[in-house]
């Protein structure tokens, strides 16, 4: 068996929040330190263009996400960390893959279908209103990201599973036509990573506007934690940890012993106000050192840029010769 190659992308929209941290950043950083694992992490800024048209927001988000991963200790010597748009090989490869992608396959993509469904429900005359070709072809760009590095395992959230399966379908069709050139990837979905709920109790997500930014300053962090929805049980009344956002967030950061202590406090009827104070102090302590490093990087983006350039150089060393091979396979060749 050949060695697994792990690859994952982060779309550069929004600012990293504690749900991203617990669900993707923390496990990603742990994996980056494993010398036995080949890992690629990249900032999917071309994907961001399909979702956001504000140039300043895109570039700010790229800086914030890169700074967050670095501040939290991503091992960029072991893992390869780069920005998608620094690799001209990716869009070039995407076009080659586009020629091997059935339009019908793209018609079935959930994100595209959801947008059409919303248009139809909203009794829009045009079902494709607001659908750009970037949104429609999004899975092909993602396939290029994945197949460019012969990734075998793609750690993603559930919502991206279909996209990875599409990359696999596209690769299969390519290989059927041009020979065994591409490596078939599969999604790696960790059933155990926590999905945090947000301020209003729904899943924490930038689309619900209920997030707690990972590096909110102390004042803002406190304010947001105070806003978290609870039920109306009085101090002294026993409380259930089930469905308690405060507890879930605490647990996501705490050791099992610490979590067990809090369970006891719930049973004893801790007041919501006290639990909020306690959660704030705990999360704040946990985040503080990384927050300082994050602020240093945000103030000096050249450090982040240099890291990304280093990563791009390493990534292109792999991508460029492989793309030559792919171009040759499809007949894009020098003459004579
Ligand atoms: N589409 C992914 C998301 O929004 C990000 C992404 C882009 C990605 N390219 C990728 C993830 C390749 C895994 C592999 O979450």
mmCIF file of C-alpha atoms and ligand atoms in Angstrom, residues 7-13 42-44 47 51 84 138 141-146 154-157 159-160 163-164 206, ligand 1:
data_model
loop_
_atom_site.group_PDB
_atom_site.id
_atom_site.type_symbol
_atom_site.label_atom_id
_atom_site.label_comp_id
_atom_site.label_asym_id
_atom_site.label_seq_id
_atom_site.Cartn_x
_atom_site.Cartn_y
_atom_site.Cartn_z
ATOM 1 C CA UNK A 7 -5.038 17.499 1.898
ATOM 2 C CA UNK A 8 -7.556 20.064 2.981
ATOM 3 C CA UNK A 9 -8.564 23.578 1.962
ATOM 4 C CA UNK A 10 -10.041 26.466 3.897
ATOM 5 C CA UNK A 11 -12.185 28.935 1.980
ATOM 6 C CA UNK A 12 -11.051 32.466 2.770
ATOM 7 C CA UNK A 13 -14.315 34.047 3.767
ATOM 8 C CA UNK A 42 -4.130 25.585 1.770
ATOM 9 C CA UNK A 43 -6.134 28.785 1.674
ATOM 10 C CA UNK A 44 -8.785 28.403 -1.014
ATOM 11 C CA UNK A 47 -13.045 29.370 -4.039
ATOM 12 C CA UNK A 51 -18.966 33.382 -2.540
ATOM 13 C CA UNK A 84 -4.238 28.319 -3.800
ATOM 14 C CA UNK A 138 -16.806 25.000 -7.787
ATOM 15 C CA UNK A 141 -11.750 23.604 -8.918
ATOM 16 C CA UNK A 142 -11.893 21.555 -5.763
ATOM 17 C CA UNK A 143 -11.085 18.418 -7.775
ATOM 18 C CA UNK A 144 -8.017 20.201 -9.187
ATOM 19 C CA UNK A 145 -6.905 21.099 -5.636
ATOM 20 C CA UNK A 146 -7.182 17.517 -4.524
ATOM 21 C CA UNK A 154 -9.432 14.606 2.300
ATOM 22 C CA UNK A 155 -10.480 15.684 5.807
ATOM 23 C CA UNK A 156 -13.677 17.711 5.400
ATOM 24 C CA UNK A 157 -16.961 18.402 7.118
ATOM 25 C CA UNK A 159 -21.155 19.393 3.746
ATOM 26 C CA UNK A 160 -18.088 18.829 1.542
ATOM 27 C CA UNK A 163 -17.494 17.449 -3.559
ATOM 28 C CA UNK A 164 -14.766 14.960 -2.713
ATOM 29 C CA UNK A 206 -20.880 32.357 9.739
HETATM 30 N N1 LIG B 1 -14.848 23.892 -0.433
HETATM 31 C C1 LIG B 1 -14.193 23.696 0.825
HETATM 32 C C2 LIG B 1 -15.019 24.378 1.928
HETATM 33 O O1 LIG B 1 -15.684 25.356 1.664
HETATM 34 C C3 LIG B 1 -12.799 24.245 0.832
HETATM 35 C C4 LIG B 1 -11.941 23.539 -0.155
HETATM 36 C C5 LIG B 1 -11.516 24.021 -1.369
HETATM 37 C C6 LIG B 1 -11.412 22.234 -0.010
HETATM 38 N N2 LIG B 1 -10.753 23.090 -1.980
HETATM 39 C C7 LIG B 1 -10.658 21.995 -1.192
HETATM 40 C C8 LIG B 1 -11.497 21.269 0.982
HETATM 41 C C9 LIG B 1 -9.998 20.767 -1.392
HETATM 42 C C10 LIG B 1 -10.837 20.057 0.781
HETATM 43 C C11 LIG B 1 -10.101 19.819 -0.391
HETATM 44 O O2 LIG B 1 -14.956 23.944 3.058
#
